[in-house]
Amino acid sequence: MARLEHPDITSDMTTRIDEVINTHRETAGAVIPVLRESQDIVGYLPVELIDYISSGLNLPKSEVLGVATFYSLFSLTPKGRHIIRVCMGTACYVKGGKEIMNRIRQNYGLEEGDTSEDRRFSLEAVRCLGACGLAPVMVIGQDTHGGVTPDRVINILEEYE
Amino acid sequence: MATARLHLMLCGGTGCQASGSREFHAALEEEIKKQGLKDEIKVVETGCNGFCALGPVMLVQPEGIFYQQLKPEHAPLLVEEHFLKGRPVEKLLYVEPASKETIPIMTDIPFFAHQKFWVMKNKGAIDPESIDEYIARDGYFGMAKALTEMRPEEIIQEVRDSGLRGRGGAGFPAGLKWQFASKAESDIKYVLCNADEGDPGAFMDRSILEADPHAVLEGMIIAAKAINASQGYIYCRTEYPLAIERLNLAIKKAREYGLLGEDILGTGFNFDIDIYQGAGAFVCGEETALMRSIEGKRGMPRPRPPFPANKGLFDRPSVLNNVETLANVGQIILNGAEWYASVGTESSKGTKVFALSGDINNIGLVEVPMGITLRKMIYDIGGGIPKKRKFKAVQLGGPSGGCVPEQYLDTAVDYEEIARVGAIMGSGGVIIMDEKTCMVDMARFFMDFIQDESCGKCVPCREGTRRLLEILNKICGGKGEPGDIEDLEELSAVIKESSLCGLGQTAPNPVLSTLRYFKDEYIAHVYEKRCPAKKCAALLEFRVDPDKCKKCGMCYKVCPVGAISWQKKEPAYIDQSKCIQCLSCYEACRFGAID
């Protein structure tokens, strides 16, 4: 079996990843849950980890990488401490989601999909969080903020160190 | 069992949780304890109530009094005034936006009064985490009838006679789909539930899963009996953590009660359900792509035939139904096809849940009988357009749908009538747009979504939608040229004709429907370099009209880049070289002095 060596992955993480692989090894279609749970452990999916998962599940590397790059949930690059998800569903867009995105972009010099150099923030646009009553909506980590305005957004973000 | 004097049905749906229902819940429990009312008053955390914009909301039973926008500091007042002294707290009651009238009883509020709760009959009425409460409201009775009294052909016939059509969007008759799968020969078959609700602006499936998860399980078990399947999967969006949590709990409870798993109700019938979490891909709502995804592959669609009813998940016969479709099934079996078909239009039976959002007063989920007019839905239930602005269009059916202008507001809501005016029923997203919405920008928005979500397998969808987006970006960016509109039309026709799956075949719809009704806006953008709705920043130049300026300095305060100079008693001035066209000053000016 391949060895897992990467500066962002501790031996404790490796143990947990092994558990994830072992739990799912026998089930058909295991690769997506394994990638998701491994990403939850490490925070993202470095290429070394993808190699490790493919040998663990006995699948071609190309197949596992193909899955990891297809779905928007998976990230091959490190994320910031706080992930800002601005909803760009129709209701949020109609009510000013784009203006919020622009304000964050201008203020922190972040483009969609970027992580700031100090790894404080990652900025993502998401497709409808299903909370249209609160439009426009933004999620930071696990916190949902509804009725966000371009003027308020920076104040909210400054709460996150 | 002790019975409480009052039941406080507090909404615990995603919307209300985000506006603080958990914090209010804690404060309320504490206050009740403090006043020694623990045995008299029971707080129940329900699923989504539907009236999301006013969250957190709470219904006091048996009185039926409806409270809105609750905050932790309201808890002592509510307990003291209402629950002890019997005087409802006026300031927390619903006020009708148009008439300014206070309406205390939930069922009197127009938003609720015009609805018909079938699929959502348990929303806000039961604790979604309690299987007993679901059973107490006739839950699993339909399933028991199907398993103990009916042959598979009879179940299929009942569903066919009811006229139930797939609520995911295309409206294919559910019973017919089951019939195909039941006739396929195989020792293994699957029943799948599509809970990958991806349409922006649609959240009815999420709400059903959060408020009434057992109704979905019941529908799946009945479908399994009808086609003789032994395994089911619910493919649920990973963005819906609360729905997944409640589904997991529901599955566990149903197994404990012998309603799921081996030998259900002692009938010898075996069926079990697992949840499969999606990983964020809109195209996985397409049935063949969804099945590929459960197999652990890239979620790409494949040409049909063979249809999934013959060759679906792991190449076995499979039935895939949407959440809302399945949630109807138990009641159809229990109450009969005739009962169900008594509501609706000639071609579309029963009720449909819509997600009303956008520029409308009452944002939320509504369940209405098929055949209701758009006007009734938008004005009587939705309460009309806020801020005294004018209605412009209603967008139906998500990215594959279309925009319907004012002159068609009396269209009856059914699959065929909506298609006739250039939109689709879709999964039920209804987004209202007022006069400040630019329709070219909306088309651009949807095209951005679609080209982002195209799986890339077939060229017309992958390259065609990208080109459509480029042209729309050009037009919105003030660089439109003669010929662009014709190019949009021609490309759209080709993409529609030649794409592999539903996503590509419907991808040009946002462009086509806005061109159909709002071509003048395209013309204004391309030929006059003007955005009539004042939305496309590149076509706007922000200048202060000194005659209209009231010298209040609001624009100066909101400008994020310091492009505005202003002093007391002087009109403001915008430095064009610094302006980033963010629209902040334009939105902030209350006197229309910035144009």
PDB file of N, CA and C in Angstrom, chain B residues 191-234:
ATOM      1  N   VAL B 191     -35.384   1.381  -6.063  1.00  0.00           N
ATOM      2  CA  VAL B 191     -36.229   2.577  -6.018  1.00  0.00           C
ATOM      3  C   VAL B 191     -35.347   3.726  -5.530  1.00  0.00           C
ATOM      4  N   LEU B 192     -35.309   4.792  -6.298  1.00  0.00           N
ATOM      5  CA  LEU B 192     -34.441   5.909  -5.945  1.00  0.00           C
ATOM      6  C   LEU B 192     -35.270   7.167  -5.703  1.00  0.00           C
ATOM      7  N   CYS B 193     -34.811   7.938  -4.746  1.00  0.00           N
ATOM      8  CA  CYS B 193     -35.472   9.211  -4.491  1.00  0.00           C
ATOM      9  C   CYS B 193     -34.507  10.322  -4.848  1.00  0.00           C
ATOM     10  N   ASN B 194     -34.957  11.215  -5.713  1.00  0.00           N
ATOM     11  CA  ASN B 194     -34.126  12.329  -6.136  1.00  0.00           C
ATOM     12  C   ASN B 194     -34.314  13.509  -5.181  1.00  0.00           C
ATOM     13  N   ALA B 195     -33.368  13.667  -4.288  1.00  0.00           N
ATOM     14  CA  ALA B 195     -33.409  14.801  -3.353  1.00  0.00           C
ATOM     15  C   ALA B 195     -32.214  15.705  -3.620  1.00  0.00           C
ATOM     16  N   ASP B 196     -31.837  15.784  -4.902  1.00  0.00           N
ATOM     17  CA  ASP B 196     -30.707  16.635  -5.295  1.00  0.00           C
ATOM     18  C   ASP B 196     -31.253  17.947  -5.846  1.00  0.00           C
ATOM     19  N   GLU B 197     -32.110  18.565  -5.061  1.00  0.00           N
ATOM     20  CA  GLU B 197     -32.774  19.784  -5.504  1.00  0.00           C
ATOM     21  C   GLU B 197     -31.740  20.852  -5.845  1.00  0.00           C
ATOM     22  N   GLY B 198     -31.565  21.116  -7.133  1.00  0.00           N
ATOM     23  CA  GLY B 198     -30.489  22.019  -7.506  1.00  0.00           C
ATOM     24  C   GLY B 198     -30.929  23.328  -8.119  1.00  0.00           C
ATOM     25  N   ASP B 199     -32.197  23.408  -8.514  1.00  0.00           N
ATOM     26  CA  ASP B 199     -32.677  24.636  -9.143  1.00  0.00           C
ATOM     27  C   ASP B 199     -32.533  25.809  -8.194  1.00  0.00           C
ATOM     28  N   PRO B 200     -31.850  26.857  -8.624  1.00  0.00           N
ATOM     29  CA  PRO B 200     -31.807  28.014  -7.743  1.00  0.00           C
ATOM     30  C   PRO B 200     -33.212  28.574  -7.543  1.00  0.00           C
ATOM     31  N   GLY B 201     -33.554  28.851  -6.315  1.00  0.00           N
ATOM     32  CA  GLY B 201     -34.867  29.417  -6.032  1.00  0.00           C
ATOM     33  C   GLY B 201     -35.925  28.377  -5.736  1.00  0.00           C
ATOM     34  N   ALA B 202     -35.526  27.112  -5.598  1.00  0.00           N
ATOM     35  CA  ALA B 202     -36.499  26.068  -5.262  1.00  0.00           C
ATOM     36  C   ALA B 202     -36.054  25.389  -3.980  1.00  0.00           C
ATOM     37  N   PHE B 203     -36.951  25.307  -3.004  1.00  0.00           N
ATOM     38  CA  PHE B 203     -36.556  24.649  -1.757  1.00  0.00           C
ATOM     39  C   PHE B 203     -37.684  23.822  -1.151  1.00  0.00           C
ATOM     40  N   MET B 204     -38.624  23.358  -2.030  1.00  0.00           N
ATOM     41  CA  MET B 204     -39.738  22.591  -1.480  1.00  0.00           C
ATOM     42  C   MET B 204     -39.310  21.201  -1.032  1.00  0.00           C
ATOM     43  N   ASP B 205     -38.375  20.606  -1.751  1.00  0.00           N
ATOM     44  CA  ASP B 205     -37.951  19.255  -1.371  1.00  0.00           C
ATOM     45  C   ASP B 205     -37.227  19.287  -0.029  1.00  0.00           C
ATOM     46  N   ARG B 206     -36.398  20.292   0.122  1.00  0.00           N
ATOM     47  CA  ARG B 206     -35.704  20.454   1.390  1.00  0.00           C
ATOM     48  C   ARG B 206     -36.709  20.561   2.537  1.00  0.00           C
ATOM     49  N   SER B 207     -37.743  21.347   2.297  1.00  0.00           N
ATOM     50  CA  SER B 207     -38.728  21.570   3.338  1.00  0.00           C
ATOM     51  C   SER B 207     -39.483  20.285   3.677  1.00  0.00           C
ATOM     52  N   ILE B 208     -39.852  19.524   2.649  1.00  0.00           N
ATOM     53  CA  ILE B 208     -40.572  18.267   2.891  1.00  0.00           C
ATOM     54  C   ILE B 208     -39.681  17.298   3.672  1.00  0.00           C
ATOM     55  N   LEU B 209     -38.418  17.202   3.268  1.00  0.00           N
ATOM     56  CA  LEU B 209     -37.496  16.292   3.953  1.00  0.00           C
ATOM     57  C   LEU B 209     -37.309  16.697   5.401  1.00  0.00           C
ATOM     58  N   GLU B 210     -37.261  18.010   5.642  1.00  0.00           N
ATOM     59  CA  GLU B 210     -37.033  18.484   7.006  1.00  0.00           C
ATOM     60  C   GLU B 210     -38.290  18.388   7.864  1.00  0.00           C
ATOM     61  N   ALA B 211     -39.457  18.558   7.239  1.00  0.00           N
ATOM     62  CA  ALA B 211     -40.693  18.626   8.020  1.00  0.00           C
ATOM     63  C   ALA B 211     -41.403  17.288   8.123  1.00  0.00           C
ATOM     64  N   ASP B 212     -41.203  16.418   7.151  1.00  0.00           N
ATOM     65  CA  ASP B 212     -41.996  15.185   7.108  1.00  0.00           C
ATOM     66  C   ASP B 212     -41.222  14.051   6.427  1.00  0.00           C
ATOM     67  N   PRO B 213     -40.058  13.678   6.978  1.00  0.00           N
ATOM     68  CA  PRO B 213     -39.211  12.700   6.279  1.00  0.00           C
ATOM     69  C   PRO B 213     -39.892  11.343   6.085  1.00  0.00           C
ATOM     70  N   HIS B 214     -40.767  10.971   7.035  1.00  0.00           N
ATOM     71  CA  HIS B 214     -41.393   9.651   6.919  1.00  0.00           C
ATOM     72  C   HIS B 214     -42.299   9.550   5.701  1.00  0.00           C
ATOM     73  N   ALA B 215     -42.884  10.675   5.284  1.00  0.00           N
ATOM     74  CA  ALA B 215     -43.778  10.635   4.117  1.00  0.00           C
ATOM     75  C   ALA B 215     -43.004  10.188   2.879  1.00  0.00           C
ATOM     76  N   VAL B 216     -41.729  10.587   2.796  1.00  0.00           N
ATOM     77  CA  VAL B 216     -40.898  10.197   1.654  1.00  0.00           C
ATOM     78  C   VAL B 216     -40.563   8.707   1.742  1.00  0.00           C
ATOM     79  N   LEU B 217     -40.219   8.254   2.945  1.00  0.00           N
ATOM     80  CA  LEU B 217     -39.921   6.822   3.115  1.00  0.00           C
ATOM     81  C   LEU B 217     -41.142   5.986   2.766  1.00  0.00           C
ATOM     82  N   GLU B 218     -42.316   6.431   3.225  1.00  0.00           N
ATOM     83  CA  GLU B 218     -43.541   5.677   2.960  1.00  0.00           C
ATOM     84  C   GLU B 218     -43.774   5.536   1.461  1.00  0.00           C
ATOM     85  N   GLY B 219     -43.598   6.637   0.741  1.00  0.00           N
ATOM     86  CA  GLY B 219     -43.768   6.599  -0.715  1.00  0.00           C
ATOM     87  C   GLY B 219     -42.797   5.636  -1.373  1.00  0.00           C
ATOM     88  N   MET B 220     -41.562   5.622  -0.884  1.00  0.00           N
ATOM     89  CA  MET B 220     -40.561   4.728  -1.469  1.00  0.00           C
ATOM     90  C   MET B 220     -40.899   3.266  -1.222  1.00  0.00           C
ATOM     91  N   ILE B 221     -41.411   2.956  -0.040  1.00  0.00           N
ATOM     92  CA  ILE B 221     -41.738   1.554   0.273  1.00  0.00           C
ATOM     93  C   ILE B 221     -42.889   1.078  -0.622  1.00  0.00           C
ATOM     94  N   ILE B 222     -43.865   1.976  -0.827  1.00  0.00           N
ATOM     95  CA  ILE B 222     -44.985   1.608  -1.700  1.00  0.00           C
ATOM     96  C   ILE B 222     -44.487   1.387  -3.131  1.00  0.00           C
ATOM     97  N   ALA B 223     -43.604   2.274  -3.599  1.00  0.00           N
ATOM     98  CA  ALA B 223     -43.046   2.110  -4.949  1.00  0.00           C
ATOM     99  C   ALA B 223     -42.275   0.802  -5.051  1.00  0.00           C
ATOM    100  N   ALA B 224     -41.549   0.466  -3.979  1.00  0.00           N
ATOM    101  CA  ALA B 224     -40.766  -0.771  -3.977  1.00  0.00           C
ATOM    102  C   ALA B 224     -41.662  -1.992  -4.103  1.00  0.00           C
ATOM    103  N   LYS B 225     -42.772  -1.959  -3.371  1.00  0.00           N
ATOM    104  CA  LYS B 225     -43.730  -3.065  -3.450  1.00  0.00           C
ATOM    105  C   LYS B 225     -44.288  -3.161  -4.878  1.00  0.00           C
ATOM    106  N   ALA B 226     -44.566  -2.002  -5.467  1.00  0.00           N
ATOM    107  CA  ALA B 226     -45.180  -1.992  -6.795  1.00  0.00           C
ATOM    108  C   ALA B 226     -44.258  -2.590  -7.859  1.00  0.00           C
ATOM    109  N   ILE B 227     -42.953  -2.353  -7.742  1.00  0.00           N
ATOM    110  CA  ILE B 227     -42.059  -2.874  -8.784  1.00  0.00           C
ATOM    111  C   ILE B 227     -41.243  -4.066  -8.289  1.00  0.00           C
ATOM    112  N   ASN B 228     -41.431  -4.453  -7.031  1.00  0.00           N
ATOM    113  CA  ASN B 228     -40.696  -5.541  -6.393  1.00  0.00           C
ATOM    114  C   ASN B 228     -39.199  -5.236  -6.269  1.00  0.00           C
ATOM    115  N   ALA B 229     -38.891  -4.124  -5.659  1.00  0.00           N
ATOM    116  CA  ALA B 229     -37.499  -3.756  -5.411  1.00  0.00           C
ATOM    117  C   ALA B 229     -37.150  -4.077  -3.964  1.00  0.00           C
ATOM    118  N   SER B 230     -35.865  -4.322  -3.706  1.00  0.00           N
ATOM    119  CA  SER B 230     -35.482  -4.636  -2.333  1.00  0.00           C
ATOM    120  C   SER B 230     -34.544  -3.578  -1.742  1.00  0.00           C
ATOM    121  N   GLN B 231     -34.044  -2.681  -2.585  1.00  0.00           N
ATOM    122  CA  GLN B 231     -33.127  -1.675  -2.059  1.00  0.00           C
ATOM    123  C   GLN B 231     -33.491  -0.295  -2.606  1.00  0.00           C
ATOM    124  N   GLY B 232     -33.403   0.696  -1.735  1.00  0.00           N
ATOM    125  CA  GLY B 232     -33.672   2.058  -2.163  1.00  0.00           C
ATOM    126  C   GLY B 232     -32.536   2.983  -1.778  1.00  0.00           C
ATOM    127  N   TYR B 233     -32.378   4.047  -2.550  1.00  0.00           N
ATOM    128  CA  TYR B 233     -31.396   5.069  -2.205  1.00  0.00           C
ATOM    129  C   TYR B 233     -32.070   6.431  -2.256  1.00  0.00           C
ATOM    130  N   ILE B 234     -31.721   7.269  -1.288  1.00  0.00           N
ATOM    131  CA  ILE B 234     -32.124   8.672  -1.366  1.00  0.00           C
ATOM    132  C   ILE B 234     -30.868   9.453  -1.719  1.00  0.00           C
TER     133      ILE B 234
END
